[in-house]
Amino acid sequence: MARLLTEMLKGTLEGIVLASLSGRAAYGYEITARLREQGFSGIAEGTIYALLIRMEKRGLVDVEKVPSEKGPPRKVYSLNAQGREYLEEFWRTWSFLTERLEQLREGGK
């Protein structure tokens, strides 16, 4: 199951991270910790950081550098208008897929 879960997460992780940011801004480690608390224990920090960089380049998140007590400033990510639009589309697509998958599970009705 772990391998299948990993494969399925690859396609949905961007939406999951954006959903996490819809509640409040956060830095990379904090996002990873939130996801782990919600049961996504197999997600590596490096995966989240790489994803955040891609989302920043695509204009889905805003980034603010905030001073840190321990070392260099932290990059705090927040969802912007374009990211909210993308997240809304993600949820519409998710609903479509889950409805169809449920139909298939029930025998194609």
mmCIF file of N, CA and C in Angstrom:
data_model
loop_
_atom_site.group_PDB
_atom_site.id
_atom_site.type_symbol
_atom_site.label_atom_id
_atom_site.label_comp_id
_atom_site.label_asym_id
_atom_site.label_seq_id
_atom_site.Cartn_x
_atom_site.Cartn_y
_atom_site.Cartn_z
ATOM 1 N N MET A 1 0.810 -1.195 0.000
ATOM 2 C CA MET A 1 0.000 0.000 0.000
ATOM 3 C C MET A 1 0.854 1.261 0.000
ATOM 4 N N ALA A 2 1.996 1.223 0.649
ATOM 5 C CA ALA A 2 2.831 2.414 0.759
ATOM 6 C C ALA A 2 3.254 2.942 -0.612
ATOM 7 N N ARG A 3 3.613 2.028 -1.515
ATOM 8 C CA ARG A 3 4.050 2.451 -2.845
ATOM 9 C C ARG A 3 2.898 3.096 -3.614
ATOM 10 N N LEU A 4 1.723 2.510 -3.543
ATOM 11 C CA LEU A 4 0.560 3.066 -4.229
ATOM 12 C C LEU A 4 0.190 4.423 -3.647
ATOM 13 N N LEU A 5 0.248 4.548 -2.335
ATOM 14 C CA LEU A 5 -0.039 5.822 -1.689
ATOM 15 C C LEU A 5 0.934 6.890 -2.162
ATOM 16 N N THR A 6 2.208 6.544 -2.240
ATOM 17 C CA THR A 6 3.220 7.490 -2.713
ATOM 18 C C THR A 6 2.916 7.952 -4.134
ATOM 19 N N GLU A 7 2.566 7.020 -4.985
ATOM 20 C CA GLU A 7 2.247 7.364 -6.374
ATOM 21 C C GLU A 7 1.022 8.268 -6.463
ATOM 22 N N MET A 8 0.015 7.972 -5.671
ATOM 23 C CA MET A 8 -1.206 8.784 -5.696
ATOM 24 C C MET A 8 -0.955 10.177 -5.119
ATOM 25 N N LEU A 9 -0.113 10.265 -4.113
ATOM 26 C CA LEU A 9 0.210 11.558 -3.517
ATOM 27 C C LEU A 9 0.929 12.483 -4.507
ATOM 28 N N LYS A 10 1.749 11.908 -5.372
ATOM 29 C CA LYS A 10 2.484 12.728 -6.343
ATOM 30 C C LYS A 10 1.548 13.608 -7.147
ATOM 31 N N GLY A 11 0.393 13.079 -7.505
ATOM 32 C CA GLY A 11 -0.548 13.829 -8.313
ATOM 33 C C GLY A 11 -1.402 14.810 -7.532
ATOM 34 N N THR A 12 -1.440 14.664 -6.222
ATOM 35 C CA THR A 12 -2.329 15.509 -5.421
ATOM 36 C C THR A 12 -1.604 16.393 -4.412
ATOM 37 N N LEU A 13 -0.311 16.208 -4.261
ATOM 38 C CA LEU A 13 0.414 16.906 -3.202
ATOM 39 C C LEU A 13 0.352 18.423 -3.345
ATOM 40 N N GLU A 14 0.395 18.920 -4.558
ATOM 41 C CA GLU A 14 0.323 20.364 -4.754
ATOM 42 C C GLU A 14 -0.982 20.911 -4.177
ATOM 43 N N GLY A 15 -2.090 20.261 -4.490
ATOM 44 C CA GLY A 15 -3.379 20.685 -3.948
ATOM 45 C C GLY A 15 -3.432 20.557 -2.438
ATOM 46 N N ILE A 16 -2.829 19.504 -1.905
ATOM 47 C CA ILE A 16 -2.805 19.296 -0.461
ATOM 48 C C ILE A 16 -2.051 20.431 0.232
ATOM 49 N N VAL A 17 -0.905 20.816 -0.323
ATOM 50 C CA VAL A 17 -0.110 21.900 0.271
ATOM 51 C C VAL A 17 -0.862 23.231 0.156
ATOM 52 N N LEU A 18 -1.470 23.496 -0.997
ATOM 53 C CA LEU A 18 -2.240 24.730 -1.149
ATOM 54 C C LEU A 18 -3.403 24.760 -0.156
ATOM 55 N N ALA A 19 -4.049 23.627 0.048
ATOM 56 C CA ALA A 19 -5.142 23.555 1.019
ATOM 57 C C ALA A 19 -4.631 23.859 2.426
ATOM 58 N N SER A 20 -3.453 23.355 2.740
ATOM 59 C CA SER A 20 -2.848 23.628 4.038
ATOM 60 C C SER A 20 -2.573 25.126 4.205
ATOM 61 N N LEU A 21 -2.131 25.765 3.126
ATOM 62 C CA LEU A 21 -1.834 27.195 3.179
ATOM 63 C C LEU A 21 -3.091 28.062 3.148
ATOM 64 N N SER A 22 -4.221 27.490 2.776
ATOM 65 C CA SER A 22 -5.442 28.296 2.712
ATOM 66 C C SER A 22 -5.889 28.735 4.101
ATOM 67 N N GLY A 23 -5.485 27.982 5.110
ATOM 68 C CA GLY A 23 -5.826 28.340 6.484
ATOM 69 C C GLY A 23 -4.957 29.449 7.032
ATOM 70 N N ARG A 24 -3.666 29.341 6.786
ATOM 71 C CA ARG A 24 -2.727 30.381 7.236
ATOM 72 C C ARG A 24 -1.369 30.156 6.608
ATOM 73 N N ALA A 25 -0.595 31.218 6.528
ATOM 74 C CA ALA A 25 0.749 31.169 5.958
ATOM 75 C C ALA A 25 1.644 30.285 6.832
ATOM 76 N N ALA A 26 2.691 29.735 6.200
ATOM 77 C CA ALA A 26 3.596 28.861 6.942
ATOM 78 C C ALA A 26 4.922 28.740 6.195
ATOM 79 N N TYR A 27 5.948 28.320 6.891
ATOM 80 C CA TYR A 27 7.229 28.019 6.262
ATOM 81 C C TYR A 27 7.302 26.519 6.000
ATOM 82 N N GLY A 28 8.266 26.109 5.209
ATOM 83 C CA GLY A 28 8.342 24.736 4.722
ATOM 84 C C GLY A 28 8.262 23.666 5.786
ATOM 85 N N TYR A 29 9.070 23.781 6.824
ATOM 86 C CA TYR A 29 9.058 22.752 7.866
ATOM 87 C C TYR A 29 7.695 22.698 8.553
ATOM 88 N N GLU A 30 7.089 23.856 8.769
ATOM 89 C CA GLU A 30 5.789 23.917 9.421
ATOM 90 C C GLU A 30 4.712 23.224 8.575
ATOM 91 N N ILE A 31 4.790 23.406 7.270
ATOM 92 C CA ILE A 31 3.855 22.734 6.364
ATOM 93 C C ILE A 31 4.030 21.229 6.466
ATOM 94 N N THR A 32 5.273 20.779 6.435
ATOM 95 C CA THR A 32 5.558 19.345 6.557
ATOM 96 C C THR A 32 5.020 18.802 7.871
ATOM 97 N N ALA A 33 5.237 19.519 8.960
ATOM 98 C CA ALA A 33 4.755 19.085 10.272
ATOM 99 C C ALA A 33 3.229 19.002 10.298
ATOM 100 N N ARG A 34 2.560 19.997 9.715
ATOM 101 C CA ARG A 34 1.089 19.978 9.657
ATOM 102 C C ARG A 34 0.595 18.737 8.914
ATOM 103 N N LEU A 35 1.221 18.469 7.771
ATOM 104 C CA LEU A 35 0.805 17.324 6.967
ATOM 105 C C LEU A 35 1.041 16.018 7.714
ATOM 106 N N ARG A 36 2.150 15.926 8.411
ATOM 107 C CA ARG A 36 2.435 14.717 9.194
ATOM 108 C C ARG A 36 1.408 14.533 10.300
ATOM 109 N N GLU A 37 1.001 15.634 10.928
ATOM 110 C CA GLU A 37 -0.026 15.558 11.969
ATOM 111 C C GLU A 37 -1.345 15.041 11.397
ATOM 112 N N GLN A 38 -1.579 15.289 10.119
ATOM 113 C CA GLN A 38 -2.815 14.858 9.476
ATOM 114 C C GLN A 38 -2.700 13.468 8.862
ATOM 115 N N GLY A 39 -1.589 12.780 9.137
ATOM 116 C CA GLY A 39 -1.450 11.405 8.702
ATOM 117 C C GLY A 39 -0.592 11.189 7.464
ATOM 118 N N PHE A 40 -0.073 12.249 6.888
ATOM 119 C CA PHE A 40 0.816 12.126 5.720
ATOM 120 C C PHE A 40 2.253 11.954 6.203
ATOM 121 N N SER A 41 2.504 10.869 6.895
ATOM 122 C CA SER A 41 3.792 10.682 7.576
ATOM 123 C C SER A 41 4.964 10.411 6.642
ATOM 124 N N GLY A 42 4.698 9.933 5.435
ATOM 125 C CA GLY A 42 5.784 9.574 4.533
ATOM 126 C C GLY A 42 6.305 10.711 3.673
ATOM 127 N N ILE A 43 5.815 11.914 3.877
ATOM 128 C CA ILE A 43 6.236 13.047 3.042
ATOM 129 C C ILE A 43 7.536 13.622 3.582
ATOM 130 N N ALA A 44 8.544 13.680 2.729
ATOM 131 C CA ALA A 44 9.855 14.209 3.121
ATOM 132 C C ALA A 44 9.867 15.735 3.011
ATOM 133 N N GLU A 45 10.624 16.365 3.900
ATOM 134 C CA GLU A 45 10.753 17.827 3.861
ATOM 135 C C GLU A 45 11.257 18.304 2.505
ATOM 136 N N GLY A 46 12.225 17.599 1.949
ATOM 137 C CA GLY A 46 12.789 17.985 0.659
ATOM 138 C C GLY A 46 11.738 18.022 -0.442
ATOM 139 N N THR A 47 10.796 17.112 -0.379
ATOM 140 C CA THR A 47 9.709 17.085 -1.353
ATOM 141 C C THR A 47 8.867 18.341 -1.237
ATOM 142 N N ILE A 48 8.561 18.747 -0.013
ATOM 143 C CA ILE A 48 7.746 19.941 0.215
ATOM 144 C C ILE A 48 8.500 21.188 -0.240
ATOM 145 N N TYR A 49 9.781 21.274 0.088
ATOM 146 C CA TYR A 49 10.551 22.455 -0.315
ATOM 147 C C TYR A 49 10.627 22.579 -1.836
ATOM 148 N N ALA A 50 10.865 21.476 -2.521
ATOM 149 C CA ALA A 50 10.919 21.509 -3.988
ATOM 150 C C ALA A 50 9.570 21.929 -4.570
ATOM 151 N N LEU A 51 8.501 21.420 -3.986
ATOM 152 C CA LEU A 51 7.159 21.764 -4.440
ATOM 153 C C LEU A 51 6.875 23.247 -4.209
ATOM 154 N N LEU A 52 7.263 23.778 -3.062
ATOM 155 C CA LEU A 52 7.046 25.193 -2.768
ATOM 156 C C LEU A 52 7.789 26.085 -3.760
ATOM 157 N N ILE A 53 8.996 25.705 -4.141
ATOM 158 C CA ILE A 53 9.760 26.479 -5.120
ATOM 159 C C ILE A 53 9.027 26.487 -6.462
ATOM 160 N N ARG A 54 8.523 25.327 -6.886
ATOM 161 C CA ARG A 54 7.769 25.258 -8.145
ATOM 162 C C ARG A 54 6.496 26.098 -8.074
ATOM 163 N N MET A 55 5.805 26.048 -6.948
ATOM 164 C CA MET A 55 4.573 26.826 -6.805
ATOM 165 C C MET A 55 4.870 28.321 -6.782
ATOM 166 N N GLU A 56 5.996 28.692 -6.190
ATOM 167 C CA GLU A 56 6.403 30.105 -6.190
ATOM 168 C C GLU A 56 6.683 30.569 -7.617
ATOM 169 N N LYS A 57 7.408 29.763 -8.385
ATOM 170 C CA LYS A 57 7.717 30.112 -9.773
ATOM 171 C C LYS A 57 6.461 30.221 -10.620
ATOM 172 N N ARG A 58 5.459 29.418 -10.322
ATOM 173 C CA ARG A 58 4.200 29.440 -11.075
ATOM 174 C C ARG A 58 3.258 30.538 -10.603
ATOM 175 N N GLY A 59 3.636 31.248 -9.539
ATOM 176 C CA GLY A 59 2.833 32.366 -9.059
ATOM 177 C C GLY A 59 1.633 31.971 -8.215
ATOM 178 N N LEU A 60 1.669 30.785 -7.600
ATOM 179 C CA LEU A 60 0.547 30.309 -6.793
ATOM 180 C C LEU A 60 0.637 30.729 -5.331
ATOM 181 N N VAL A 61 1.835 31.106 -4.910
ATOM 182 C CA VAL A 61 2.047 31.518 -3.520
ATOM 183 C C VAL A 61 2.886 32.792 -3.489
ATOM 184 N N ASP A 62 2.686 33.552 -2.438
ATOM 185 C CA ASP A 62 3.551 34.699 -2.168
ATOM 186 C C ASP A 62 4.544 34.270 -1.101
ATOM 187 N N VAL A 63 5.730 34.878 -1.142
ATOM 188 C CA VAL A 63 6.780 34.512 -0.195
ATOM 189 C C VAL A 63 7.259 35.764 0.523
ATOM 190 N N GLU A 64 7.379 35.637 1.835
ATOM 191 C CA GLU A 64 7.903 36.725 2.649
ATOM 192 C C GLU A 64 9.038 36.161 3.491
ATOM 193 N N LYS A 65 10.157 36.858 3.510
ATOM 194 C CA LYS A 65 11.267 36.423 4.364
ATOM 195 C C LYS A 65 11.080 37.041 5.740
ATOM 196 N N VAL A 66 11.044 36.153 6.737
ATOM 197 C CA VAL A 66 10.797 36.559 8.113
ATOM 198 C C VAL A 66 12.028 36.210 8.942
ATOM 199 N N PRO A 67 12.517 37.162 9.752
ATOM 200 C CA PRO A 67 13.695 36.868 10.575
ATOM 201 C C PRO A 67 13.462 35.654 11.466
ATOM 202 N N SER A 68 14.527 34.894 11.665
ATOM 203 C CA SER A 68 14.476 33.710 12.508
ATOM 204 C C SER A 68 15.407 33.893 13.693
ATOM 205 N N GLU A 69 14.996 33.371 14.836
ATOM 206 C CA GLU A 69 15.853 33.443 16.020
ATOM 207 C C GLU A 69 17.072 32.543 15.877
ATOM 208 N N LYS A 70 16.925 31.512 15.037
ATOM 209 C CA LYS A 70 17.990 30.526 14.884
ATOM 210 C C LYS A 70 18.455 30.490 13.438
ATOM 211 N N GLY A 71 19.317 31.384 13.039
ATOM 212 C CA GLY A 71 19.875 31.318 11.695
ATOM 213 C C GLY A 71 19.260 32.297 10.708
ATOM 214 N N PRO A 72 19.334 31.936 9.440
ATOM 215 C CA PRO A 72 18.892 32.849 8.379
ATOM 216 C C PRO A 72 17.369 33.046 8.396
ATOM 217 N N PRO A 73 16.899 34.087 7.715
ATOM 218 C CA PRO A 73 15.451 34.318 7.659
ATOM 219 C C PRO A 73 14.722 33.125 7.045
ATOM 220 N N ARG A 74 13.487 32.931 7.475
ATOM 221 C CA ARG A 74 12.651 31.856 6.943
ATOM 222 C C ARG A 74 11.779 32.410 5.827
ATOM 223 N N LYS A 75 11.536 31.566 4.830
ATOM 224 C CA LYS A 75 10.606 31.927 3.770
ATOM 225 C C LYS A 75 9.216 31.457 4.198
ATOM 226 N N VAL A 76 8.329 32.403 4.384
ATOM 227 C CA VAL A 76 6.958 32.086 4.782
ATOM 228 C C VAL A 76 6.086 32.193 3.534
ATOM 229 N N TYR A 77 5.353 31.133 3.273
ATOM 230 C CA TYR A 77 4.522 31.027 2.072
ATOM 231 C C TYR A 77 3.071 31.295 2.422
ATOM 232 N N SER A 78 2.406 32.057 1.561
ATOM 233 C CA SER A 78 0.972 32.295 1.730
ATOM 234 C C SER A 78 0.282 32.149 0.383
ATOM 235 N N LEU A 79 -0.947 31.738 0.444
ATOM 236 C CA LEU A 79 -1.739 31.536 -0.757
ATOM 237 C C LEU A 79 -2.167 32.901 -1.300
ATOM 238 N N ASN A 80 -1.953 33.126 -2.593
ATOM 239 C CA ASN A 80 -2.386 34.377 -3.217
ATOM 240 C C ASN A 80 -3.633 34.107 -4.064
ATOM 241 N N ALA A 81 -4.116 35.125 -4.769
ATOM 242 C CA ALA A 81 -5.354 34.991 -5.550
ATOM 243 C C ALA A 81 -5.240 33.896 -6.610
ATOM 244 N N GLN A 82 -4.107 33.845 -7.294
ATOM 245 C CA GLN A 82 -3.923 32.808 -8.321
ATOM 246 C C GLN A 82 -3.886 31.418 -7.692
ATOM 247 N N GLY A 83 -3.276 31.309 -6.531
ATOM 248 C CA GLY A 83 -3.248 30.038 -5.815
ATOM 249 C C GLY A 83 -4.629 29.611 -5.349
ATOM 250 N N ARG A 84 -5.443 30.579 -4.926
ATOM 251 C CA ARG A 84 -6.817 30.270 -4.505
ATOM 252 C C ARG A 84 -7.642 29.767 -5.684
ATOM 253 N N GLU A 85 -7.470 30.393 -6.844
ATOM 254 C CA GLU A 85 -8.173 29.934 -8.043
ATOM 255 C C GLU A 85 -7.755 28.501 -8.390
ATOM 256 N N TYR A 86 -6.453 28.241 -8.326
ATOM 257 C CA TYR A 86 -5.951 26.903 -8.617
ATOM 258 C C TYR A 86 -6.520 25.891 -7.614
ATOM 259 N N LEU A 87 -6.562 26.275 -6.338
ATOM 260 C CA LEU A 87 -7.083 25.377 -5.309
ATOM 261 C C LEU A 87 -8.565 25.088 -5.545
ATOM 262 N N GLU A 88 -9.324 26.091 -5.930
ATOM 263 C CA GLU A 88 -10.745 25.867 -6.240
ATOM 264 C C GLU A 88 -10.891 24.867 -7.384
ATOM 265 N N GLU A 89 -10.059 25.012 -8.412
ATOM 266 C CA GLU A 89 -10.085 24.072 -9.535
ATOM 267 C C GLU A 89 -9.668 22.673 -9.079
ATOM 268 N N PHE A 90 -8.676 22.600 -8.205
ATOM 269 C CA PHE A 90 -8.240 21.321 -7.647
ATOM 270 C C PHE A 90 -9.413 20.628 -6.962
ATOM 271 N N TRP A 91 -10.174 21.376 -6.114
ATOM 272 C CA TRP A 91 -11.285 20.770 -5.397
ATOM 273 C C TRP A 91 -12.406 20.342 -6.343
ATOM 274 N N ARG A 92 -12.669 21.124 -7.391
ATOM 275 C CA ARG A 92 -13.679 20.710 -8.374
ATOM 276 C C ARG A 92 -13.256 19.412 -9.052
ATOM 277 N N THR A 93 -11.990 19.341 -9.433
ATOM 278 C CA THR A 93 -11.469 18.144 -10.082
ATOM 279 C C THR A 93 -11.496 16.966 -9.125
ATOM 280 N N TRP A 94 -11.111 17.195 -7.883
ATOM 281 C CA TRP A 94 -11.124 16.147 -6.871
ATOM 282 C C TRP A 94 -12.540 15.591 -6.699
ATOM 283 N N SER A 95 -13.525 16.473 -6.625
ATOM 284 C CA SER A 95 -14.915 16.034 -6.478
ATOM 285 C C SER A 95 -15.346 15.184 -7.666
ATOM 286 N N PHE A 96 -15.004 15.615 -8.857
ATOM 287 C CA PHE A 96 -15.333 14.863 -10.064
ATOM 288 C C PHE A 96 -14.732 13.458 -9.998
ATOM 289 N N LEU A 97 -13.447 13.399 -9.674
ATOM 290 C CA LEU A 97 -12.760 12.108 -9.628
ATOM 291 C C LEU A 97 -13.317 11.193 -8.544
ATOM 292 N N THR A 98 -13.547 11.725 -7.364
ATOM 293 C CA THR A 98 -14.046 10.870 -6.280
ATOM 294 C C THR A 98 -15.446 10.352 -6.580
ATOM 295 N N GLU A 99 -16.275 11.174 -7.212
ATOM 296 C CA GLU A 99 -17.610 10.699 -7.597
ATOM 297 C C GLU A 99 -17.508 9.548 -8.596
ATOM 298 N N ARG A 100 -16.652 9.691 -9.585
ATOM 299 C CA ARG A 100 -16.497 8.642 -10.596
ATOM 300 C C ARG A 100 -15.885 7.382 -10.008
ATOM 301 N N LEU A 101 -14.912 7.543 -9.138
ATOM 302 C CA LEU A 101 -14.287 6.379 -8.501
ATOM 303 C C LEU A 101 -15.296 5.646 -7.611
ATOM 304 N N GLU A 102 -16.108 6.370 -6.914
ATOM 305 C CA GLU A 102 -17.134 5.744 -6.078
ATOM 306 C C GLU A 102 -18.120 4.971 -6.936
ATOM 307 N N GLN A 103 -18.475 5.532 -8.084
ATOM 308 C CA GLN A 103 -19.368 4.819 -9.009
ATOM 309 C C GLN A 103 -18.730 3.510 -9.477
ATOM 310 N N LEU A 104 -17.461 3.568 -9.798
ATOM 311 C CA LEU A 104 -16.756 2.360 -10.230
ATOM 312 C C LEU A 104 -16.697 1.327 -9.126
ATOM 313 N N ARG A 105 -16.460 1.787 -7.916
ATOM 314 C CA ARG A 105 -16.381 0.870 -6.780
ATOM 315 C C ARG A 105 -17.714 0.187 -6.528
ATOM 316 N N GLU A 106 -18.791 0.888 -6.811
ATOM 317 C CA GLU A 106 -20.128 0.332 -6.617
ATOM 318 C C GLU A 106 -20.586 -0.497 -7.797
ATOM 319 N N GLY A 107 -19.696 -0.769 -8.717
ATOM 320 C CA GLY A 107 -20.035 -1.628 -9.839
ATOM 321 C C GLY A 107 -20.405 -0.895 -11.112
ATOM 322 N N GLY A 108 -19.993 0.351 -11.221
ATOM 323 C CA GLY A 108 -20.224 1.097 -12.458
ATOM 324 C C GLY A 108 -21.613 1.675 -12.615
ATOM 325 N N LYS A 109 -22.363 1.758 -11.533
ATOM 326 C CA LYS A 109 -23.742 2.266 -11.597
ATOM 327 C C LYS A 109 -23.784 3.755 -11.860
#
